[in-house]
mmCIF file of C-alpha atoms in Angstrom:
data_model
loop_
_atom_site.group_PDB
_atom_site.id
_atom_site.type_symbol
_atom_site.label_atom_id
_atom_site.label_comp_id
_atom_site.label_asym_id
_atom_site.label_seq_id
_atom_site.Cartn_x
_atom_site.Cartn_y
_atom_site.Cartn_z
ATOM 1 C CA MET T 1 -21.666 3.893 0.040
ATOM 2 C CA SER T 2 -18.028 4.959 0.301
ATOM 3 C CA GLN T 3 -19.016 7.604 2.845
ATOM 4 C CA ALA T 4 -20.604 4.922 5.007
ATOM 5 C CA VAL T 5 -17.305 3.010 4.966
ATOM 6 C CA LEU T 6 -15.343 6.148 5.866
ATOM 7 C CA ASP T 7 -17.748 6.887 8.728
ATOM 8 C CA GLY T 8 -17.449 3.295 9.910
ATOM 9 C CA VAL T 9 -13.658 3.405 9.786
ATOM 10 C CA ARG T 10 -13.642 6.650 11.768
ATOM 11 C CA ASP T 11 -15.648 4.966 14.529
ATOM 12 C CA LEU T 12 -13.097 2.135 14.688
ATOM 13 C CA LEU T 13 -10.046 4.344 15.255
ATOM 14 C CA PRO T 14 -10.101 4.368 19.094
ATOM 15 C CA GLY T 15 -10.102 0.564 19.093
ATOM 16 C CA PHE T 16 -7.181 0.389 16.682
ATOM 17 C CA ARG T 17 -5.231 2.807 18.864
ATOM 18 C CA ASP T 18 -6.020 0.779 21.980
ATOM 19 C CA ARG T 19 -4.825 -2.413 20.260
ATOM 20 C CA ALA T 20 -1.632 -0.924 18.820
ATOM 21 C CA GLU T 21 0.617 -2.371 21.519
ATOM 22 C CA GLU T 22 -1.083 -5.757 21.193
ATOM 23 C CA THR T 23 -0.621 -5.583 17.418
ATOM 24 C CA ASP T 24 3.125 -5.111 17.808
ATOM 25 C CA ARG T 25 3.331 -7.854 20.416
ATOM 26 C CA LEU T 26 1.389 -10.362 18.295
ATOM 27 C CA ARG T 27 3.379 -9.370 15.183
ATOM 28 C CA GLN T 28 -0.021 -9.528 13.460
ATOM 29 C CA VAL T 29 -3.048 -7.283 13.285
ATOM 30 C CA PRO T 30 -5.548 -8.834 15.742
ATOM 31 C CA GLU T 31 -8.438 -10.780 14.258
ATOM 32 C CA ALA T 32 -10.835 -8.399 16.014
ATOM 33 C CA SER T 33 -9.515 -5.482 13.963
ATOM 34 C CA VAL T 34 -9.724 -7.387 10.677
ATOM 35 C CA LYS T 35 -13.275 -8.487 11.489
ATOM 36 C CA GLU T 36 -14.316 -4.901 12.217
ATOM 37 C CA LEU T 37 -12.810 -3.710 8.938
ATOM 38 C CA ASP T 38 -14.671 -6.470 7.109
ATOM 39 C CA GLU T 39 -17.930 -5.480 8.745
ATOM 40 C CA VAL T 40 -17.695 -1.826 7.693
ATOM 41 C CA GLY T 41 -16.822 -2.867 4.129
ATOM 42 C CA PHE T 42 -13.298 -1.508 3.963
ATOM 43 C CA PHE T 43 -11.814 -4.398 1.971
ATOM 44 C CA LYS T 44 -14.535 -4.026 -0.691
ATOM 45 C CA LEU T 45 -13.783 -0.399 -1.531
ATOM 46 C CA LEU T 46 -11.906 -1.276 -4.736
ATOM 47 C CA GLN T 47 -13.708 -4.575 -5.410
ATOM 48 C CA PRO T 48 -15.969 -4.918 -8.503
ATOM 49 C CA LYS T 49 -19.670 -4.326 -7.963
ATOM 50 C CA ARG T 50 -20.506 -7.682 -9.542
ATOM 51 C CA PHE T 51 -18.825 -9.303 -6.524
ATOM 52 C CA GLU T 52 -20.603 -7.117 -3.938
ATOM 53 C CA GLY T 53 -17.819 -4.540 -4.097
ATOM 54 C CA LEU T 54 -18.148 -0.762 -4.071
ATOM 55 C CA GLU T 55 -15.849 0.261 -6.976
ATOM 56 C CA SER T 56 -15.135 3.381 -4.955
ATOM 57 C CA ASP T 57 -13.143 6.444 -5.819
ATOM 58 C CA PRO T 58 -9.483 5.610 -5.037
ATOM 59 C CA LEU T 59 -9.259 8.854 -3.058
ATOM 60 C CA ASP T 60 -11.819 7.462 -0.613
ATOM 61 C CA PHE T 61 -9.700 4.332 -0.310
ATOM 62 C CA TYR T 62 -6.579 6.388 0.410
ATOM 63 C CA SER T 63 -8.458 8.531 2.930
ATOM 64 C CA ALA T 64 -9.579 5.429 4.819
ATOM 65 C CA ILE T 65 -6.022 4.082 4.883
ATOM 66 C CA SER T 66 -4.654 7.380 6.181
ATOM 67 C CA MET T 67 -7.222 7.474 8.969
ATOM 68 C CA ILE T 68 -6.485 3.904 10.043
ATOM 69 C CA ALA T 69 -2.728 4.489 10.034
ATOM 70 C CA SER T 70 -3.182 7.626 12.143
ATOM 71 C CA ALA T 71 -4.368 5.277 14.915
ATOM 72 C CA CYS T 72 -2.119 2.247 14.232
ATOM 73 C CA GLY T 73 0.586 2.167 11.592
ATOM 74 C CA SER T 74 0.646 -1.604 11.194
ATOM 75 C CA THR T 75 -3.114 -1.820 10.781
ATOM 76 C CA GLY T 76 -3.024 0.983 8.234
ATOM 77 C CA TRP T 77 -0.238 -0.753 6.348
ATOM 78 C CA ILE T 78 -1.989 -4.098 5.897
ATOM 79 C CA CYS T 79 -5.166 -2.228 4.963
ATOM 80 C CA SER T 80 -3.246 -0.496 2.187
ATOM 81 C CA VAL T 81 -1.594 -3.551 0.654
ATOM 82 C CA VAL T 82 -4.402 -6.064 1.202
ATOM 83 C CA GLY T 83 -7.057 -3.487 0.363
ATOM 84 C CA VAL T 84 -5.567 -2.584 -3.027
ATOM 85 C CA HIS T 85 -5.458 -6.185 -4.248
ATOM 86 C CA PRO T 86 -9.154 -6.442 -5.211
ATOM 87 C CA TRP T 87 -8.411 -3.769 -7.800
ATOM 88 C CA GLN T 88 -5.761 -5.980 -9.409
ATOM 89 C CA ILE T 89 -7.778 -9.201 -9.109
ATOM 90 C CA ALA T 90 -10.428 -7.422 -11.182
ATOM 91 C CA LEU T 91 -7.913 -7.292 -14.066
ATOM 92 C CA PHE T 92 -7.394 -11.072 -14.118
ATOM 93 C CA HIS T 93 -9.275 -13.479 -16.362
ATOM 94 C CA ASP T 94 -12.819 -14.118 -15.165
ATOM 95 C CA ASP T 95 -11.886 -17.684 -14.141
ATOM 96 C CA ALA T 96 -9.493 -16.254 -11.564
ATOM 97 C CA GLN T 97 -12.012 -13.712 -10.327
ATOM 98 C CA GLN T 98 -14.621 -16.442 -9.888
ATOM 99 C CA ALA T 99 -12.134 -18.638 -8.037
ATOM 100 C CA VAL T 100 -11.388 -15.864 -5.536
ATOM 101 C CA TRP T 101 -14.870 -14.348 -5.022
ATOM 102 C CA GLY T 102 -17.353 -16.764 -6.583
ATOM 103 C CA GLU T 103 -18.212 -18.475 -3.309
ATOM 104 C CA ASP T 104 -17.074 -15.838 -0.814
ATOM 105 C CA THR T 105 -16.963 -12.172 -1.771
ATOM 106 C CA SER T 106 -15.081 -11.409 1.473
ATOM 107 C CA THR T 107 -12.004 -13.387 0.393
ATOM 108 C CA ARG T 108 -8.765 -11.462 0.980
ATOM 109 C CA VAL T 109 -5.459 -11.684 -0.917
ATOM 110 C CA SER T 110 -1.892 -10.814 0.152
ATOM 111 C CA SER T 111 1.119 -10.326 -2.127
ATOM 112 C CA SER T 112 4.846 -10.302 -2.735
ATOM 113 C CA TYR T 113 5.541 -8.795 -6.139
ATOM 114 C CA ALA T 114 9.330 -8.980 -6.356
ATOM 115 C CA PRO T 115 10.145 -11.574 -9.046
ATOM 116 C CA THR T 116 12.064 -13.888 -6.728
ATOM 117 C CA GLY T 117 10.171 -16.941 -7.975
ATOM 118 C CA LYS T 118 10.731 -18.875 -11.167
ATOM 119 C CA ALA T 119 8.042 -19.973 -13.603
ATOM 120 C CA THR T 120 8.527 -22.315 -16.532
ATOM 121 C CA VAL T 121 6.150 -22.433 -19.470
ATOM 122 C CA THR T 122 4.165 -25.663 -19.723
ATOM 123 C CA ASP T 123 0.921 -26.791 -21.390
ATOM 124 C CA GLY T 124 -1.922 -24.515 -20.314
ATOM 125 C CA GLY T 125 0.107 -22.476 -17.885
ATOM 126 C CA TYR T 126 3.268 -22.446 -15.806
ATOM 127 C CA LEU T 127 5.193 -24.406 -13.205
ATOM 128 C CA LEU T 128 5.908 -21.967 -10.380
ATOM 129 C CA GLN T 129 8.313 -22.353 -7.486
ATOM 130 C CA GLY T 130 10.312 -20.158 -5.126
ATOM 131 C CA ARG T 131 10.390 -18.137 -1.937
ATOM 132 C CA TRP T 132 9.052 -14.609 -1.521
ATOM 133 C CA SER T 133 9.440 -12.143 1.348
ATOM 134 C CA PHE T 134 7.368 -9.357 2.922
ATOM 135 C CA SER T 135 3.830 -10.666 2.343
ATOM 136 C CA SER T 136 2.053 -8.282 4.717
ATOM 137 C CA GLY T 137 -1.190 -9.510 6.258
ATOM 138 C CA SER T 138 -0.743 -12.980 4.776
ATOM 139 C CA ALA T 139 -2.182 -14.678 7.871
ATOM 140 C CA HIS T 140 -5.523 -12.990 7.159
ATOM 141 C CA CYS T 141 -5.644 -14.051 3.496
ATOM 142 C CA SER T 142 -6.485 -17.219 1.576
ATOM 143 C CA TRP T 143 -4.766 -16.316 -1.733
ATOM 144 C CA VAL T 144 -1.505 -14.614 -2.616
ATOM 145 C CA LEU T 145 -0.221 -12.630 -5.602
ATOM 146 C CA LEU T 146 3.395 -13.519 -6.388
ATOM 147 C CA GLY T 147 5.839 -12.025 -8.866
ATOM 148 C CA GLY T 148 7.902 -14.324 -11.035
ATOM 149 C CA LEU T 149 10.085 -14.337 -14.101
ATOM 150 C CA VAL T 150 8.880 -16.673 -16.837
ATOM 151 C CA PHE T 151 11.430 -18.906 -18.580
ATOM 152 C CA ASP T 152 11.000 -20.855 -21.804
ATOM 153 C CA GLU T 153 12.370 -24.351 -22.413
ATOM 154 C CA ALA T 154 15.705 -22.859 -23.468
ATOM 155 C CA GLY T 155 16.027 -21.077 -20.129
ATOM 156 C CA GLN T 156 15.455 -17.613 -21.585
ATOM 157 C CA ILE T 157 13.347 -15.017 -19.740
ATOM 158 C CA VAL T 158 10.203 -14.329 -21.773
ATOM 159 C CA ASP T 159 7.950 -12.431 -19.345
ATOM 160 C CA PHE T 160 7.471 -10.986 -15.859
ATOM 161 C CA LYS T 161 4.134 -12.057 -14.434
ATOM 162 C CA THR T 162 1.996 -11.904 -11.338
ATOM 163 C CA PHE T 163 0.732 -15.341 -10.297
ATOM 164 C CA LEU T 164 -2.438 -15.869 -8.268
ATOM 165 C CA VAL T 165 -1.938 -18.804 -5.908
ATOM 166 C CA PRO T 166 -4.486 -20.417 -3.525
ATOM 167 C CA ARG T 167 -3.694 -21.035 0.150
ATOM 168 C CA ASP T 168 -3.316 -24.800 -0.204
ATOM 169 C CA LYS T 169 -0.448 -24.295 -2.670
ATOM 170 C CA TYR T 170 1.887 -22.240 -0.450
ATOM 171 C CA GLU T 171 3.407 -22.197 3.014
ATOM 172 C CA ILE T 172 3.775 -19.127 5.243
ATOM 173 C CA ILE T 173 7.138 -19.027 7.032
ATOM 174 C CA ASP T 174 7.178 -16.958 10.240
ATOM 175 C CA VAL T 175 10.237 -14.701 9.968
ATOM 176 C CA TRP T 176 8.803 -11.281 10.893
ATOM 177 C CA ASN T 177 10.812 -10.008 13.876
ATOM 178 C CA VAL T 178 11.406 -6.308 13.261
ATOM 179 C CA ILE T 179 11.442 -2.910 14.982
ATOM 180 C CA GLY T 180 9.021 -1.097 12.663
ATOM 181 C CA LEU T 181 5.656 -2.154 11.214
ATOM 182 C CA ALA T 182 6.072 -5.012 13.661
ATOM 183 C CA GLY T 183 2.380 -5.890 13.559
ATOM 184 C CA THR T 184 2.057 -6.395 9.816
ATOM 185 C CA GLY T 185 2.978 -10.087 9.822
ATOM 186 C CA SER T 186 4.997 -9.581 6.651
ATOM 187 C CA ASN T 187 6.189 -13.156 6.511
ATOM 188 C CA ASP T 188 7.761 -15.269 3.754
ATOM 189 C CA ILE T 189 5.801 -17.326 1.225
ATOM 190 C CA VAL T 190 7.191 -20.621 -0.087
ATOM 191 C CA VAL T 191 5.812 -22.463 -3.109
ATOM 192 C CA ALA T 192 7.028 -25.914 -4.025
ATOM 193 C CA GLU T 193 6.710 -26.529 -7.763
ATOM 194 C CA THR T 194 3.041 -26.172 -8.604
ATOM 195 C CA PHE T 195 0.965 -25.683 -11.740
ATOM 196 C CA ILE T 196 -0.633 -22.256 -12.261
ATOM 197 C CA PRO T 197 -3.134 -21.981 -15.150
ATOM 198 C CA GLU T 198 -2.620 -19.192 -17.669
ATOM 199 C CA GLU T 199 -5.909 -17.630 -16.532
ATOM 200 C CA PHE T 200 -4.450 -17.155 -13.052
ATOM 201 C CA THR T 201 -1.579 -14.957 -14.271
ATOM 202 C CA LEU T 202 -1.243 -11.341 -15.323
ATOM 203 C CA SER T 203 1.654 -9.960 -17.349
ATOM 204 C CA MET T 204 3.289 -6.819 -16.010
ATOM 205 C CA SER T 205 3.594 -5.642 -19.602
ATOM 206 C CA GLU T 206 -0.221 -5.647 -19.757
ATOM 207 C CA THR T 207 -0.668 -3.784 -16.501
ATOM 208 C CA GLY T 208 1.927 -1.299 -17.711
ATOM 209 C CA ARG T 209 -0.381 -0.561 -20.654
ATOM 210 C CA CYS T 210 -3.392 -0.274 -18.322
ATOM 211 C CA VAL T 211 -5.051 -3.360 -19.778
ATOM 212 C CA GLY T 212 -6.062 -6.778 -18.509
ATOM 213 C CA PRO T 213 -8.504 -9.537 -19.519
ATOM 214 C CA GLY T 214 -10.759 -8.729 -16.559
ATOM 215 C CA GLN T 215 -11.702 -5.391 -18.083
ATOM 216 C CA GLU T 216 -14.208 -7.313 -20.206
ATOM 217 C CA GLN T 217 -16.248 -8.074 -17.081
ATOM 218 C CA ASN T 218 -15.226 -4.937 -15.184
ATOM 219 C CA PRO T 219 -15.360 -2.084 -17.692
ATOM 220 C CA GLY T 220 -15.493 0.745 -15.134
ATOM 221 C CA ASP T 221 -12.988 3.594 -15.249
ATOM 222 C CA LEU T 222 -11.476 2.463 -11.946
ATOM 223 C CA TYR T 223 -9.933 -0.566 -13.667
ATOM 224 C CA LYS T 224 -8.304 1.494 -16.416
ATOM 225 C CA MET T 225 -5.947 3.287 -14.040
ATOM 226 C CA PRO T 226 -2.194 2.472 -14.016
ATOM 227 C CA PHE T 227 -1.112 -0.241 -11.592
ATOM 228 C CA HIS T 228 2.024 1.632 -10.591
ATOM 229 C CA SER T 229 0.026 4.746 -9.760
ATOM 230 C CA LEU T 230 -2.671 3.040 -7.703
ATOM 231 C CA PHE T 231 -0.384 0.655 -5.844
ATOM 232 C CA THR T 232 2.489 2.997 -5.009
ATOM 233 C CA THR T 233 0.135 5.699 -3.755
ATOM 234 C CA ALA T 234 -1.359 3.029 -1.483
ATOM 235 C CA ILE T 235 2.128 2.672 0.025
ATOM 236 C CA THR T 236 2.476 6.399 0.706
ATOM 237 C CA ALA T 237 -1.053 6.856 2.111
ATOM 238 C CA PRO T 238 -0.419 5.029 5.419
ATOM 239 C CA ILE T 239 2.840 6.900 5.976
ATOM 240 C CA VAL T 240 1.035 10.214 5.583
ATOM 241 C CA GLY T 241 -1.520 8.823 8.038
ATOM 242 C CA MET T 242 1.259 8.029 10.501
ATOM 243 C CA ALA T 243 2.481 11.613 10.170
ATOM 244 C CA ARG T 244 -1.028 12.901 10.886
ATOM 245 C CA GLY T 245 -1.246 10.742 13.990
ATOM 246 C CA ALA T 246 2.196 11.899 15.129
ATOM 247 C CA TYR T 247 1.195 15.529 14.571
ATOM 248 C CA ALA T 248 -1.987 15.177 16.623
ATOM 249 C CA GLU T 249 -0.153 13.554 19.526
ATOM 250 C CA HIS T 250 2.702 16.084 19.398
ATOM 251 C CA VAL T 251 0.296 19.033 19.577
ATOM 252 C CA GLU T 252 -1.555 17.446 22.484
ATOM 253 C CA MET T 253 1.689 16.686 24.334
ATOM 254 C CA GLN T 254 3.073 20.178 23.875
ATOM 255 C CA GLN T 255 -0.109 21.779 25.191
ATOM 256 C CA LYS T 256 0.423 19.891 28.461
ATOM 257 C CA ARG T 257 4.212 19.971 28.596
ATOM 258 C CA VAL T 258 6.110 22.232 31.005
ATOM 259 C CA ARG T 259 9.815 22.677 30.267
ATOM 260 C CA ALA T 260 11.622 22.595 33.610
ATOM 261 C CA ALA T 261 14.919 23.603 32.023
ATOM 262 C CA TYR T 262 13.317 26.865 30.892
ATOM 263 C CA ALA T 263 11.908 28.085 34.231
ATOM 264 C CA GLY T 264 8.657 26.170 33.883
ATOM 265 C CA GLU T 265 7.804 27.641 30.506
ATOM 266 C CA LYS T 266 4.872 25.990 28.753
ATOM 267 C CA ALA T 267 6.090 24.309 25.585
ATOM 268 C CA SER T 268 3.082 25.668 23.711
ATOM 269 C CA SER T 269 4.315 29.211 24.468
ATOM 270 C CA ASP T 270 7.654 28.592 22.753
ATOM 271 C CA PRO T 271 7.643 30.460 19.415
ATOM 272 C CA PHE T 272 10.070 27.938 17.957
ATOM 273 C CA ALA T 273 7.643 25.122 18.828
ATOM 274 C CA ALA T 274 4.949 26.971 16.907
ATOM 275 C CA VAL T 275 7.237 27.271 13.890
ATOM 276 C CA ARG T 276 7.997 23.545 14.004
ATOM 277 C CA ILE T 277 4.363 22.472 13.868
ATOM 278 C CA ALA T 278 3.676 24.943 11.082
ATOM 279 C CA ARG T 279 6.531 23.449 9.084
ATOM 280 C CA ALA T 280 5.510 19.857 9.846
ATOM 281 C CA SER T 281 1.854 20.418 9.006
ATOM 282 C CA SER T 282 2.806 21.959 5.669
ATOM 283 C CA GLN T 283 4.955 18.935 4.841
ATOM 284 C CA ILE T 284 2.060 16.588 5.630
ATOM 285 C CA ASP T 285 -0.552 18.619 3.759
ATOM 286 C CA GLY T 286 1.743 19.071 0.770
ATOM 287 C CA ALA T 287 2.493 15.357 0.544
ATOM 288 C CA TRP T 288 -1.193 14.493 0.545
ATOM 289 C CA ALA T 289 -2.360 17.254 -1.763
ATOM 290 C CA LEU T 290 0.115 16.459 -4.533
ATOM 291 C CA CYS T 291 -0.532 12.714 -4.446
ATOM 292 C CA MET T 292 -4.302 13.106 -4.525
ATOM 293 C CA SER T 293 -4.234 15.820 -7.195
ATOM 294 C CA ASN T 294 -2.159 13.617 -9.497
ATOM 295 C CA ILE T 295 -4.485 10.635 -9.108
ATOM 296 C CA ARG T 296 -7.452 12.903 -9.795
ATOM 297 C CA GLU T 297 -5.757 14.160 -12.966
ATOM 298 C CA GLU T 298 -5.210 10.585 -14.175
ATOM 299 C CA GLN T 299 -8.870 9.847 -13.505
ATOM 300 C CA ALA T 300 -9.877 12.814 -15.657
ATOM 301 C CA HIS T 301 -7.974 11.403 -18.642
ATOM 302 C CA VAL T 302 -9.571 7.980 -18.151
ATOM 303 C CA ALA T 303 -13.051 9.513 -17.921
ATOM 304 C CA LYS T 304 -12.479 11.173 -21.298
ATOM 305 C CA GLY T 305 -11.271 7.941 -22.859
ATOM 306 C CA GLU T 306 -7.783 9.389 -23.256
ATOM 307 C CA LYS T 307 -4.456 7.669 -22.773
ATOM 308 C CA ILE T 308 -2.778 8.900 -19.607
ATOM 309 C CA PRO T 309 0.346 10.857 -20.617
ATOM 310 C CA LEU T 310 3.611 9.252 -19.575
ATOM 311 C CA SER T 311 4.681 12.613 -18.150
ATOM 312 C CA LEU T 312 1.768 12.451 -15.713
ATOM 313 C CA ARG T 313 2.434 8.847 -14.734
ATOM 314 C CA LEU T 314 6.029 9.768 -13.964
ATOM 315 C CA ARG T 315 4.837 12.799 -11.998
ATOM 316 C CA VAL T 316 2.628 10.506 -9.922
ATOM 317 C CA ARG T 317 5.705 8.500 -8.975
ATOM 318 C CA ARG T 318 7.809 11.628 -8.397
ATOM 319 C CA ASP T 319 5.322 13.106 -5.955
ATOM 320 C CA GLN T 320 4.535 9.751 -4.380
ATOM 321 C CA VAL T 321 8.127 9.018 -3.334
ATOM 322 C CA LEU T 322 8.661 12.628 -2.276
ATOM 323 C CA GLY T 323 5.326 12.519 -0.438
ATOM 324 C CA THR T 324 6.650 9.632 1.632
ATOM 325 C CA GLN T 325 9.810 11.610 2.339
ATOM 326 C CA ARG T 326 7.860 14.746 3.302
ATOM 327 C CA ALA T 327 5.732 12.760 5.745
ATOM 328 C CA ILE T 328 8.785 11.158 7.332
ATOM 329 C CA ASP T 329 10.557 14.525 7.562
ATOM 330 C CA ALA T 330 7.520 15.840 9.434
ATOM 331 C CA ILE T 331 7.549 12.870 11.823
ATOM 332 C CA ASP T 332 11.271 13.333 12.451
ATOM 333 C CA GLU T 333 10.836 17.003 13.283
ATOM 334 C CA LEU T 334 7.892 16.353 15.584
ATOM 335 C CA PHE T 335 9.615 13.463 17.335
ATOM 336 C CA GLU T 336 12.802 15.434 17.935
ATOM 337 C CA ALA T 337 10.823 18.375 19.347
ATOM 338 C CA SER T 338 8.613 16.319 21.660
ATOM 339 C CA GLY T 339 10.994 15.770 24.558
ATOM 340 C CA GLY T 340 11.843 12.623 26.467
ATOM 341 C CA ARG T 341 8.236 11.600 27.090
ATOM 342 C CA ALA T 342 7.881 10.726 23.429
ATOM 343 C CA LEU T 343 10.316 7.865 23.983
ATOM 344 C CA ALA T 344 7.966 6.051 26.346
ATOM 345 C CA THR T 345 6.569 2.702 25.292
ATOM 346 C CA GLY T 346 2.942 3.195 24.386
ATOM 347 C CA THR T 347 3.205 6.626 22.817
ATOM 348 C CA TYR T 348 2.026 6.942 19.255
ATOM 349 C CA LEU T 349 4.995 9.165 18.359
ATOM 350 C CA GLN T 350 7.722 6.605 18.907
ATOM 351 C CA ARG T 351 5.699 3.958 17.117
ATOM 352 C CA ALA T 352 5.011 6.282 14.188
ATOM 353 C CA TRP T 353 8.727 7.058 13.968
ATOM 354 C CA ARG T 354 9.569 3.340 13.808
ATOM 355 C CA ASP T 355 6.722 2.396 11.492
ATOM 356 C CA ALA T 356 7.253 5.226 9.013
ATOM 357 C CA HIS T 357 10.958 4.538 8.676
ATOM 358 C CA ALA T 358 10.163 0.860 8.165
ATOM 359 C CA GLY T 359 7.667 1.768 5.438
ATOM 360 C CA ARG T 360 10.264 4.000 3.840
ATOM 361 C CA VAL T 361 12.338 0.981 2.767
ATOM 362 C CA HIS T 362 9.523 -0.514 0.657
ATOM 363 C CA ALA T 363 10.533 -0.729 -3.001
ATOM 364 C CA ALA T 364 7.722 1.664 -3.974
ATOM 365 C CA ASN T 365 9.430 4.334 -1.866
ATOM 366 C CA ASP T 366 12.807 4.111 -3.607
ATOM 367 C CA PRO T 367 13.230 7.818 -4.397
ATOM 368 C CA GLU T 368 16.327 7.748 -6.557
ATOM 369 C CA ARG T 369 14.893 5.441 -9.214
ATOM 370 C CA ALA T 370 11.555 7.229 -9.513
ATOM 371 C CA LEU T 371 13.180 10.657 -9.554
ATOM 372 C CA GLN T 372 15.849 9.562 -12.017
ATOM 373 C CA MET T 373 13.201 8.284 -14.409
ATOM 374 C CA TYR T 374 11.270 11.528 -14.150
ATOM 375 C CA GLY T 375 14.383 13.557 -14.859
ATOM 376 C CA MET T 376 15.510 11.351 -17.729
ATOM 377 C CA PHE T 377 12.110 11.732 -19.383
ATOM 378 C CA GLU T 378 12.282 15.508 -18.980
ATOM 379 C CA PHE T 379 15.663 15.417 -20.721
ATOM 380 C CA GLY T 380 14.106 13.568 -23.655
ATOM 381 C CA HIS T 381 15.345 10.045 -22.945
ATOM 382 C CA LYS T 382 13.182 6.963 -23.458
ATOM 383 C CA VAL T 383 11.538 5.592 -20.328
ATOM 384 C CA ASP T 384 9.740 2.237 -20.014
ATOM 385 C CA PRO T 385 6.125 3.014 -19.033
ATOM 386 C CA GLY T 386 5.563 -0.592 -18.029
ATOM 387 C CA MET T 387 7.286 0.028 -14.709
ATOM 388 C CA TYR T 388 5.687 3.371 -13.914
#
């Protein structure tokens, strides 16, 4: 079934490319694109089978994201962040799963995980309030996952949780006016004080241990993977896709380009141009290969019923943040070597350059913290696995 989704996504790529300018102009992915993705089953790749999902191999999910982003970065981005959420919803208590998918298995969920909201413990749950930023694709979703610190009656922080909130309990504030990933509609979410039942929350300490109440209903190996591996790799996958799209357009442009300043020499005959694409393609392939190999290695431990070693989880994050950097380095080199025509509105290259650098500032792509943790662990220092 996953192959059918991948084939369907591949057929949609020309349309996504044609709508890329419209996507930026609307500051949202067009409804037509979201509908097409729904119809080919993309958003169900990581959804539990008991809710008409596919429970696919995460590598198929990442491959689909990369393909989509190679045609339109913004579309690929919302596919990554909205598409990974069914995996996390599957870890929630069954009451929450039923609320999201019980009546409509095509329900989509957006997110903003930074704990900028405040939750206070009360009978049966929490009182949540606050404002969150960067909820990509929120206009296409009817629930949202929000991060919040939990306070007891004495005002002390007792937990860091993800809260699942229905559309009638939050407001979307249109603030998304940016130069990169302009079509992701990554607007703000505002919640006035509202009650969230315990069953509609998930502790980050639990996800850090690769456990959640939903595993009782969804016992498959997919739902035993680490949150911070699955989610952060979903942030790198579209950026690698952008690099692939930039590479394809650069090669095509250089095959047609004549360099007037060099006596009409064809750009494709320039030996230095050949070296540049060799270097860029290696960066792209290396980024992808390491990320996918690490996820596959984690899957092997899960399949054997083994605990995933912390060293491997930290390696996932090391290669994920460096994979993002490798992809962006490739885009930079290709963009700089493409000549003035790459600057034209409508080219994929200039959009990929803007979109990839915008994606680079996502918290999951913070290289120093991930690399520092990896190095500290190698030196024998204690590292909190709950965040990696």
